[in-house]
């Protein structure tokens, strides 16, 4: 019988652990599949790990890994995919915002032959207004300048066939923007809709600055447009400057020297200064990411594990 790996990242989710498993098991029971549940404790400072160990007393199919510190959700998911033994894996949030019942249509779609199935949210009612606006802007920008297409409303709730798992595991980059990586590798992709649930206990880990950083991580991993745009800006500004210089020469020859012009001078200097700093900043962002890739540090360290083979399955 085929095996399904369910990958769950946890960061300070002790309040929701019991509720999650209570809803997950009936769903897994309905599937005509073997399963393993891979729980990644992403450096929680509460009793999440103990709660997971407690769950394992009832079900030995639970595999639990505690990362050495908080590496972030993308890295936790990467670790889960390294460990997954299944013919397919499902990644989902552990705060019950991704309803376990949606696993059924995901698996159904997989059986129809899709190798990468995204669960796409019906609406964003559970998000604040700022976050909704931000997501919309992100997907617009990403679609316009990114090299790949992410289905609108798709997140990290998805099913990956073994072929996709292997492809994603083979990607060496340290900046793991999972949504992008899964879309980039290709294969037959499908979607199923779902309604986002309310968060079951605990608090969200996002704030505005983290979101901005995450968004730029995503864009910079899949687009060089922010780097290239300065070539065009530079060309346009230079052209304008040349035209203005010609005008000034002409004007001086015809009307003589004209001293006033402080305002236009200041505007020019400040505008160009700002533009240069901005372009330098963007280059710095890319350079910082190159720096991280070049260092080639391991993505994560495992501090403790229960039920996991010592050798990750890469
Ligand atoms: N998470 C994680 N590491 C982190 C932050 C979050 O493993 O550093 C997990 C968290 O436990 C949850 C999922 O990622 O299962 C989504 O996090 P959250 O609910 O804060 O994000 P949101 O639903 O607001 O996008
Ligand atoms: Mg959540």
Coordinates of N, CA and C in Angstrom, one line a residue, residues 3-217:
X3 N 2.3 4.9 0.8 CA 2.5 5.6 2.1 C 2.3 7.1 1.9
X4 N 1.6 7.8 2.8 CA 1.5 9.2 2.8 C 2.2 9.8 4.0
X5 N 3.1 10.8 3.7 CA 3.8 11.5 4.8 C 3.1 12.8 5.1
X6 N 2.7 13.0 6.3 CA 2.1 14.3 6.7 C 3.1 15.1 7.4
X7 N 3.5 16.3 6.9 CA 4.6 17.0 7.5 C 4.0 18.3 8.2
X8 N 4.3 18.4 9.5 CA 3.7 19.4 10.3 C 4.8 20.2 11.0
X9 N 5.0 21.5 10.7 CA 5.9 22.3 11.5 C 5.2 23.0 12.7
X10 N 5.9 22.9 13.8 CA 5.4 23.5 15.1 C 6.3 24.5 15.6
X11 N 5.8 25.7 15.9 CA 6.6 26.7 16.7 C 5.7 27.3 17.7
X12 N 6.0 26.9 19.0 CA 5.1 27.3 20.1 C 3.7 27.1 19.9
X13 N 3.3 25.9 19.6 CA 1.9 25.5 19.3 C 1.3 24.6 20.3
X14 N 1.8 24.6 21.5 CA 1.4 23.6 22.5 C -0.1 23.6 22.7
X15 N -0.7 24.8 22.6 CA -2.2 24.9 22.8 C -3.0 24.1 21.8
X16 N -2.4 23.9 20.6 CA -3.2 23.3 19.6 C -2.9 21.9 19.3
X17 N -1.9 21.3 19.9 CA -1.4 20.0 19.5 C -2.6 18.9 19.6
X18 N -3.2 18.9 20.8 CA -4.2 17.8 21.0 C -5.4 18.0 19.9
X19 N -5.9 19.2 19.8 CA -7.0 19.5 18.8 C -6.6 19.1 17.4
X20 N -5.3 19.3 17.1 CA -4.9 19.0 15.7 C -5.0 17.5 15.5
X21 N -4.4 16.7 16.4 CA -4.4 15.3 16.2 C -5.9 14.7 16.3
X22 N -6.7 15.3 17.1 CA -8.1 14.8 17.2 C -8.8 15.0 15.9
X23 N -8.4 16.0 15.1 CA -9.1 16.1 13.8 C -8.4 15.4 12.7
X24 N -7.1 15.2 12.9 CA -6.3 14.6 11.8 C -6.5 13.1 11.7
X25 N -6.6 12.4 12.8 CA -6.7 10.9 12.7 C -8.0 10.4 12.0
X26 N -9.2 11.0 12.3 CA -10.3 10.5 11.5 C -10.1 10.6 10.0
X27 N -9.5 11.7 9.6 CA -9.2 11.9 8.1 C -8.3 10.8 7.6
X28 N -7.2 10.6 8.3 CA -6.2 9.6 7.9 C -6.8 8.2 7.8
X29 N -7.7 8.0 8.8 CA -8.4 6.7 8.8 C -9.3 6.4 7.6
X30 N -9.8 7.5 7.0 CA -10.6 7.3 5.8 C -9.8 7.0 4.5
X31 N -8.5 7.3 4.6 CA -7.7 7.1 3.4 C -7.3 5.7 3.3
X32 N -7.2 5.2 2.0 CA -6.8 3.8 1.8 C -5.3 3.8 1.7
X33 N -4.6 4.4 2.7 CA -3.2 4.6 2.6 C -2.5 4.3 3.9
X34 N -1.3 3.8 3.9 CA -0.4 3.8 5.1 C 0.0 5.3 5.3
X35 N 0.3 5.7 6.5 CA 0.8 7.0 6.7 C 1.9 7.1 7.7
X36 N 2.6 8.2 7.7 CA 3.5 8.6 8.7 C 3.3 10.1 9.0
X37 N 3.4 10.5 10.2 CA 3.2 11.9 10.6 C 4.6 12.4 11.0
X38 N 5.1 13.4 10.3 CA 6.4 13.9 10.7 C 6.2 15.3 11.3
X39 N 6.5 15.4 12.6 CA 6.4 16.6 13.3 C 7.7 17.3 13.5
X40 N 7.8 18.5 13.1 CA 9.1 19.3 13.2 C 8.9 20.3 14.3
X41 N 9.5 20.2 15.4 CA 9.4 21.2 16.4 C 10.5 22.3 16.1
X42 N 10.1 23.4 15.6 CA 11.0 24.4 15.1 C 11.4 25.3 16.2
X43 N 12.2 24.8 17.2 CA 12.8 25.6 18.3 C 11.7 26.2 19.2
X44 N 10.7 25.5 19.5 CA 9.7 26.0 20.4 C 10.3 26.3 21.8
X45 N 9.8 27.4 22.4 CA 10.2 27.6 23.8 C 9.2 27.2 24.8
X46 N 8.0 26.7 24.3 CA 7.0 26.2 25.2 C 7.1 24.7 25.3
X47 N 6.1 24.0 25.7 CA 6.1 22.6 25.9 C 5.6 21.8 24.6
X48 N 5.8 22.4 23.5 CA 5.3 21.7 22.2 C 6.0 20.3 22.1
X49 N 7.3 20.2 22.3 CA 8.0 18.9 22.1 C 7.4 17.9 23.1
X50 N 7.2 18.2 24.3 CA 6.7 17.3 25.3 C 5.3 16.8 24.9
X51 N 4.5 17.8 24.4 CA 3.2 17.5 24.0 C 3.2 16.5 22.8
X52 N 4.2 16.7 21.9 CA 4.3 15.7 20.8 C 4.7 14.4 21.2
X53 N 5.7 14.3 22.2 CA 6.1 13.0 22.7 C 4.9 12.3 23.3
X54 N 4.1 13.1 24.0 CA 2.9 12.5 24.6 C 2.0 11.8 23.6
X55 N 1.8 12.5 22.4 CA 1.0 12.0 21.4 C 1.6 10.7 20.8
X56 N 2.9 10.6 20.8 CA 3.6 9.5 20.2 C 3.3 8.2 21.1
X57 N 3.0 8.4 22.3 CA 2.7 7.2 23.2 C 1.5 6.5 22.6
X58 N 0.6 7.2 21.9 CA -0.6 6.5 21.4 C -0.4 6.0 19.9
X59 N 0.6 6.5 19.3 CA 0.8 6.2 17.9 C 2.3 6.3 17.5
X60 N 2.8 5.1 17.3 CA 4.3 5.0 17.0 C 4.6 5.5 15.6
X61 N 3.5 5.7 14.8 CA 3.8 6.2 13.4 C 4.2 7.7 13.4
X62 N 4.1 8.3 14.6 CA 4.5 9.7 14.7 C 6.1 9.8 14.8
X63 N 6.6 10.6 13.9 CA 8.0 10.9 13.9 C 8.3 12.3 14.4
X64 N 9.1 12.4 15.4 CA 9.2 13.8 16.0 C 10.7 14.2 15.9
X65 N 10.9 15.5 15.4 CA 12.2 16.0 15.3 C 12.2 17.4 16.0
X66 N 13.2 17.6 16.8 CA 13.3 18.9 17.4 C 14.6 19.6 16.8
X67 N 14.4 20.7 16.1 CA 15.5 21.4 15.6 C 16.2 22.2 16.7
X68 N 17.5 22.4 16.4 CA 18.4 23.0 17.4 C 18.0 24.4 17.9
X69 N 17.3 25.1 17.0 CA 16.8 26.4 17.3 C 15.7 26.7 16.4
X70 N 15.1 28.0 16.4 CA 14.1 28.3 15.5 C 14.7 28.7 14.2
X71 N 14.5 27.8 13.2 CA 15.1 28.1 11.9 C 14.1 28.7 10.9
X72 N 12.9 28.8 11.3 CA 11.8 29.3 10.4 C 11.1 28.2 9.7
X73 N 9.9 28.5 9.4 CA 8.9 27.5 8.8 C 9.5 26.9 7.5
X74 N 10.0 27.7 6.7 CA 10.5 27.1 5.4 C 11.5 26.0 5.6
X75 N 12.4 26.3 6.5 CA 13.5 25.3 6.8 C 12.9 24.1 7.5
X76 N 11.9 24.3 8.4 CA 11.3 23.2 9.1 C 10.6 22.3 8.0
X77 N 10.0 22.9 7.0 CA 9.3 22.1 6.0 C 10.4 21.4 5.2
X78 N 11.5 22.0 4.9 CA 12.6 21.4 4.1 C 13.1 20.2 4.9
X79 N 13.2 20.3 6.2 CA 13.7 19.2 7.0 C 12.6 18.0 6.9
X80 N 11.4 18.4 7.0 CA 10.3 17.4 6.8 C 10.4 16.7 5.5
X81 N 10.6 17.4 4.4 CA 10.7 16.8 3.1 C 11.9 15.9 3.0
X82 N 13.0 16.2 3.7 CA 14.2 15.4 3.7 C 13.9 14.0 4.4
X83 N 13.1 14.1 5.4 CA 12.8 12.9 6.2 C 11.7 12.0 5.7
X84 N 10.9 12.6 4.8 CA 9.7 11.9 4.3 C 10.0 10.7 3.5
X85 N 9.3 9.6 3.9 CA 9.5 8.3 3.2 C 8.4 8.0 2.2
X86 N 7.3 8.8 2.3 CA 6.1 8.5 1.6 C 6.2 8.5 0.1
X87 N 5.2 7.9 -0.6 CA 5.0 8.1 -2.0 C 4.5 9.5 -2.4
X88 N 3.9 10.1 -1.3 CA 3.5 11.5 -1.5 C 3.6 12.1 -0.1
X89 N 3.8 13.4 0.0 CA 3.8 14.1 1.2 C 2.9 15.3 1.2
X90 N 2.3 15.6 2.4 CA 1.4 16.7 2.5 C 2.1 17.7 3.5
X91 N 2.3 18.9 3.2 CA 2.7 19.9 4.2 C 1.6 20.8 4.6
X92 N 1.4 21.0 5.9 CA 0.3 21.8 6.3 C 0.7 22.5 7.7
X93 N 0.1 23.6 7.9 CA 0.3 24.3 9.2 C -0.3 23.5 10.4
X94 N 0.3 23.7 11.5 CA -0.2 22.9 12.7 C -1.1 23.6 13.5
X95 N -1.6 24.8 13.1 CA -2.5 25.6 14.0 C -3.9 25.4 13.6
X96 N -4.2 24.4 12.8 CA -5.6 24.1 12.3 C -6.1 25.2 11.4
X97 N -5.3 26.1 10.9 CA -5.8 27.0 9.8 C -5.9 26.3 8.5
X98 N -5.2 25.2 8.4 CA -5.3 24.3 7.2 C -6.1 23.1 7.7
X99 N -7.4 23.1 7.3 CA -8.3 22.0 7.8 C -7.8 20.6 7.4
X100 N -7.6 19.7 8.3 CA -7.1 18.3 7.9 C -8.1 17.7 6.9
X101 N -9.4 18.0 6.9 CA -10.3 17.4 6.0 C -10.0 17.6 4.6
X102 N -9.3 18.7 4.3 CA -8.9 19.0 2.9 C -7.9 18.0 2.3
X103 N -7.3 17.2 3.2 CA -6.3 16.1 2.8 C -7.1 15.2 1.8
X104 N -8.3 14.9 2.1 CA -9.1 14.0 1.2 C -9.1 14.4 -0.2
X105 N -9.6 15.6 -0.5 CA -9.5 16.0 -2.0 C -8.1 16.1 -2.5
X106 N -7.1 16.5 -1.6 CA -5.7 16.6 -2.1 C -5.3 15.2 -2.6
X107 N -5.6 14.2 -1.8 CA -5.2 12.8 -2.2 C -5.9 12.3 -3.4
X108 N -7.2 12.7 -3.5 CA -8.1 12.4 -4.6 C -7.4 12.9 -5.9
X109 N -7.0 14.1 -5.9 CA -6.4 14.8 -7.0 C -5.1 14.1 -7.4
X110 N -4.4 13.7 -6.4 CA -3.1 13.0 -6.6 C -3.4 11.7 -7.3
X111 N -4.4 11.0 -6.9 CA -4.8 9.7 -7.5 C -5.2 9.9 -9.0
X112 N -5.7 11.1 -9.3 CA -6.1 11.4 -10.6 C -4.9 11.6 -11.5
X113 N -3.7 11.7 -10.9 CA -2.5 11.8 -11.7 C -1.8 13.1 -11.5
X114 N -2.3 14.0 -10.7 CA -1.5 15.3 -10.5 C -0.4 15.0 -9.5
X115 N 0.8 15.6 -9.8 CA 1.9 15.3 -9.0 C 2.2 16.4 -7.9
X116 N 1.6 17.5 -8.1 CA 1.8 18.7 -7.2 C 0.4 19.3 -7.1
X117 N -0.2 19.1 -5.9 CA -1.5 19.7 -5.7 C -1.5 20.7 -4.6
X118 N -1.9 22.0 -5.0 CA -2.0 23.1 -4.0 C -3.4 23.1 -3.5
X119 N -3.5 23.3 -2.2 CA -4.8 23.7 -1.6 C -4.8 25.2 -1.6
X120 N -5.8 25.8 -2.3 CA -5.9 27.2 -2.6 C -7.1 27.8 -1.7
X121 N -6.7 28.8 -1.0 CA -7.7 29.4 -0.1 C -8.8 30.1 -0.8
X122 N -10.1 29.9 -0.4 CA -11.2 30.5 -1.0 C -11.2 32.0 -0.8
X123 N -10.9 32.5 0.4 CA -10.8 34.0 0.6 C -9.9 34.2 1.7
X124 N -9.7 35.5 2.1 CA -8.7 35.8 3.1 C -9.4 36.4 4.3
X125 N -10.6 36.0 4.6 CA -11.3 36.7 5.6 C -10.6 36.6 7.0
X126 N -9.8 35.6 7.2 CA -9.2 35.5 8.6 C -8.0 36.4 8.7
X127 N -7.5 37.0 7.6 CA -6.4 37.9 7.7 C -6.8 39.3 7.9
X128 N -5.9 40.1 8.5 CA -6.2 41.5 8.7 C -6.2 42.2 7.4
X129 N -6.6 43.5 7.4 CA -6.7 44.2 6.1 C -5.4 44.5 5.5
X130 N -4.4 44.9 6.4 CA -3.1 45.2 5.9 C -2.5 44.0 5.3
X131 N -2.6 42.8 5.9 CA -2.0 41.6 5.4 C -2.6 41.2 4.1
X132 N -3.9 41.4 4.0 CA -4.6 41.1 2.7 C -4.1 41.9 1.6
X133 N -4.0 43.2 1.9 CA -3.5 44.2 0.9 C -2.1 43.8 0.4
X134 N -1.3 43.4 1.4 CA 0.1 43.0 1.2 C 0.2 41.8 0.3
X135 N -0.6 40.8 0.7 CA -0.6 39.5 -0.1 C -0.9 39.8 -1.6
X136 N -2.0 40.6 -1.7 CA -2.5 40.9 -3.1 C -1.3 41.6 -3.9
X137 N -0.7 42.6 -3.2 CA 0.4 43.3 -3.9 C 1.5 42.3 -4.2
X138 N 1.8 41.4 -3.3 CA 2.9 40.5 -3.5 C 2.7 39.6 -4.7
X139 N 1.5 39.0 -4.7 CA 1.1 38.1 -5.8 C 1.2 38.8 -7.2
X140 N 0.7 40.0 -7.2 CA 0.7 40.8 -8.4 C 2.1 41.0 -8.9
X141 N 3.0 41.5 -8.0 CA 4.3 41.8 -8.3 C 5.0 40.5 -8.8
X142 N 4.8 39.5 -8.0 CA 5.5 38.2 -8.3 C 5.1 37.7 -9.6
X143 N 3.8 37.8 -9.9 CA 3.3 37.3 -11.2 C 3.9 38.1 -12.4
X144 N 4.1 39.4 -12.1 CA 4.6 40.2 -13.2 C 6.1 40.0 -13.5
X145 N 6.9 40.0 -12.4 CA 8.3 40.0 -12.6 C 9.0 38.6 -12.3
X146 N 8.3 37.7 -11.6 CA 8.9 36.4 -11.3 C 9.0 35.5 -12.5
X147 N 9.9 34.6 -12.4 CA 10.1 33.7 -13.5 C 9.1 32.5 -13.5
X148 N 8.3 32.4 -12.4 CA 7.4 31.3 -12.3 C 6.0 31.8 -11.9
X149 N 5.1 30.9 -12.0 CA 3.7 31.3 -11.6 C 3.3 30.5 -10.4
X150 N 2.9 31.2 -9.3 CA 2.3 30.5 -8.2 C 0.8 30.8 -8.2
X151 N 0.0 29.7 -8.1 CA -1.4 29.9 -8.1 C -1.8 30.9 -7.0
X152 N -2.7 31.8 -7.4 CA -3.1 32.8 -6.4 C -3.8 32.2 -5.2
X153 N -3.4 32.5 -4.0 CA -4.0 32.0 -2.8 C -3.4 30.7 -2.4
X154 N -2.4 30.2 -3.1 CA -1.7 28.9 -2.7 C -0.7 29.2 -1.6
X155 N -0.6 28.4 -0.7 CA 0.3 28.6 0.4 C 1.2 27.3 0.6
X156 N 1.4 27.0 1.8 CA 2.3 25.9 2.1 C 1.4 24.6 2.4
X157 N 0.1 24.7 2.1 CA -0.7 23.6 2.2 C -0.8 22.9 0.9
X158 N -0.1 21.8 0.7 CA -0.1 21.2 -0.6 C 0.4 19.7 -0.5
X159 N 0.2 19.0 -1.6 CA 0.6 17.6 -1.7 C 1.7 17.5 -2.7
X160 N 2.8 16.8 -2.4 CA 3.9 16.6 -3.3 C 4.1 15.1 -3.6
X161 N 4.1 14.8 -4.8 CA 4.4 13.4 -5.2 C 5.9 13.1 -5.0
X162 N 6.2 11.8 -4.8 CA 7.6 11.5 -4.6 C 8.6 12.2 -5.6
X163 N 8.1 12.2 -6.9 CA 9.0 12.9 -7.9 C 9.3 14.3 -7.5
X164 N 8.2 15.0 -7.0 CA 8.4 16.4 -6.7 C 9.2 16.6 -5.4
X165 N 9.0 15.7 -4.5 CA 9.8 15.7 -3.2 C 11.3 15.6 -3.6
X166 N 11.6 14.6 -4.5 CA 13.0 14.4 -4.9 C 13.6 15.6 -5.6
X167 N 12.7 16.2 -6.4 CA 13.2 17.4 -7.2 C 13.5 18.6 -6.2
X168 N 12.6 18.8 -5.3 CA 12.7 19.9 -4.4 C 13.9 19.6 -3.4
X169 N 14.1 18.4 -3.0 CA 15.2 18.0 -2.2 C 16.6 18.2 -2.9
X170 N 16.5 18.1 -4.2 CA 17.7 18.2 -5.0 C 18.2 19.7 -5.2
X171 N 17.3 20.6 -4.9 CA 17.6 22.0 -5.0 C 18.5 22.5 -3.9
X172 N 19.7 23.0 -4.2 CA 20.7 23.2 -3.1 C 20.5 24.6 -2.4
X173 N 19.6 25.5 -2.8 CA 19.7 26.8 -2.2 C 19.3 26.8 -0.7
X174 N 19.9 27.8 -0.1 CA 19.7 28.0 1.4 C 18.4 28.8 1.6
X175 N 18.1 29.7 0.7 CA 16.9 30.5 0.8 C 15.7 29.7 0.3
X176 N 15.0 29.0 1.2 CA 14.0 28.1 0.8 C 12.6 28.8 0.8
X177 N 12.3 29.4 -0.3 CA 11.0 29.9 -0.5 C 10.1 28.8 -1.1
X178 N 9.5 28.0 -0.2 CA 8.9 26.7 -0.6 C 7.9 26.9 -1.7
X179 N 7.0 27.8 -1.6 CA 6.0 28.0 -2.7 C 6.6 28.2 -4.0
X180 N 7.7 28.9 -4.1 CA 8.5 29.1 -5.3 C 9.1 27.9 -5.8
X181 N 9.8 27.2 -4.9 CA 10.5 26.0 -5.3 C 9.6 24.9 -5.8
X182 N 8.5 24.7 -5.2 CA 7.6 23.7 -5.7 C 7.0 24.1 -7.0
X183 N 6.8 25.3 -7.2 CA 6.3 25.8 -8.5 C 7.3 25.7 -9.6
X184 N 8.6 26.0 -9.2 CA 9.7 26.0 -10.2 C 10.0 24.6 -10.7
X185 N 9.9 23.6 -9.9 CA 10.3 22.3 -10.4 C 9.3 21.7 -11.4
X186 N 8.1 22.3 -11.5 CA 7.2 21.9 -12.6 C 6.4 20.7 -12.2
X187 N 6.3 19.7 -13.1 CA 5.4 18.5 -13.0 C 4.0 18.9 -13.2
X188 N 3.1 17.9 -13.1 CA 1.7 18.1 -13.3 C 1.1 18.8 -12.1
X189 N 0.7 20.0 -12.2 CA 0.2 20.7 -11.0 C -1.3 20.9 -11.1
X190 N -2.0 20.7 -9.9 CA -3.4 20.9 -9.8 C -3.7 21.7 -8.5
X191 N -5.0 22.1 -8.4 CA -5.4 22.8 -7.2 C -6.7 22.3 -6.7
X192 N -6.9 22.4 -5.3 CA -8.2 22.1 -4.7 C -8.5 23.3 -3.8
X193 N -9.8 23.7 -3.7 CA -10.1 24.9 -2.8 C -10.2 24.5 -1.4
X194 N -10.0 25.4 -0.5 CA -10.3 25.2 1.0 C -10.6 26.5 1.7
X195 N -11.3 26.4 2.8 CA -11.6 27.5 3.6 C -10.6 27.6 4.8
X196 N -10.0 28.7 4.9 CA -9.0 28.9 6.0 C -9.7 28.9 7.3
X197 N -9.2 28.1 8.3 CA -9.8 28.1 9.6 C -9.3 29.2 10.5
X198 N -9.9 29.3 11.6 CA -9.4 30.3 12.6 C -8.2 29.6 13.3
X199 N -7.3 30.4 13.8 CA -6.2 29.9 14.5 C -6.6 29.3 15.8
X200 N -6.2 28.0 16.1 CA -6.6 27.3 17.3 C -5.5 27.5 18.4
X201 N -5.8 28.5 19.2 CA -4.8 28.8 20.3 C -3.5 29.4 19.7
X202 N -2.7 29.9 20.6 CA -1.4 30.5 20.1 C -1.6 31.8 19.3
X203 N -0.5 32.3 18.8 CA -0.5 33.6 18.1 C 0.2 33.4 16.8
X204 N -0.1 34.2 15.8 CA 0.6 34.2 14.5 C 2.1 34.7 14.7
X205 N 3.0 34.2 13.8 CA 4.4 34.5 14.0 C 4.8 35.6 13.1
X206 N 3.8 36.2 12.4 CA 4.2 37.2 11.4 C 3.9 38.6 11.9
X207 N 4.8 39.5 11.6 CA 4.5 41.0 11.7 C 4.9 41.6 10.4
X208 N 4.7 42.9 10.3 CA 4.9 43.6 9.0 C 6.3 43.4 8.4
X209 N 7.3 43.6 9.3 CA 8.7 43.5 8.8 C 9.1 42.1 8.4
X210 N 8.6 41.1 9.1 CA 8.9 39.8 8.7 C 8.3 39.4 7.4
X211 N 7.1 40.0 7.2 CA 6.4 39.7 5.9 C 7.1 40.4 4.7
X212 N 7.6 41.6 5.0 CA 8.3 42.3 3.9 C 9.6 41.5 3.5
X213 N 10.2 41.1 4.6 CA 11.5 40.3 4.4 C 11.2 39.0 3.6
X214 N 10.1 38.4 4.0 CA 9.8 37.1 3.4 C 9.4 37.3 1.9
X215 N 8.7 38.4 1.7 CA 8.2 38.7 0.3 C 9.5 39.0 -0.6
X216 N 10.4 39.7 0.0 CA 11.6 40.0 -0.8 C 12.5 38.8 -1.0
X217 N 12.5 37.9 0.0 CA 13.2 36.6 -0.2 C 12.6 35.9 -1.4

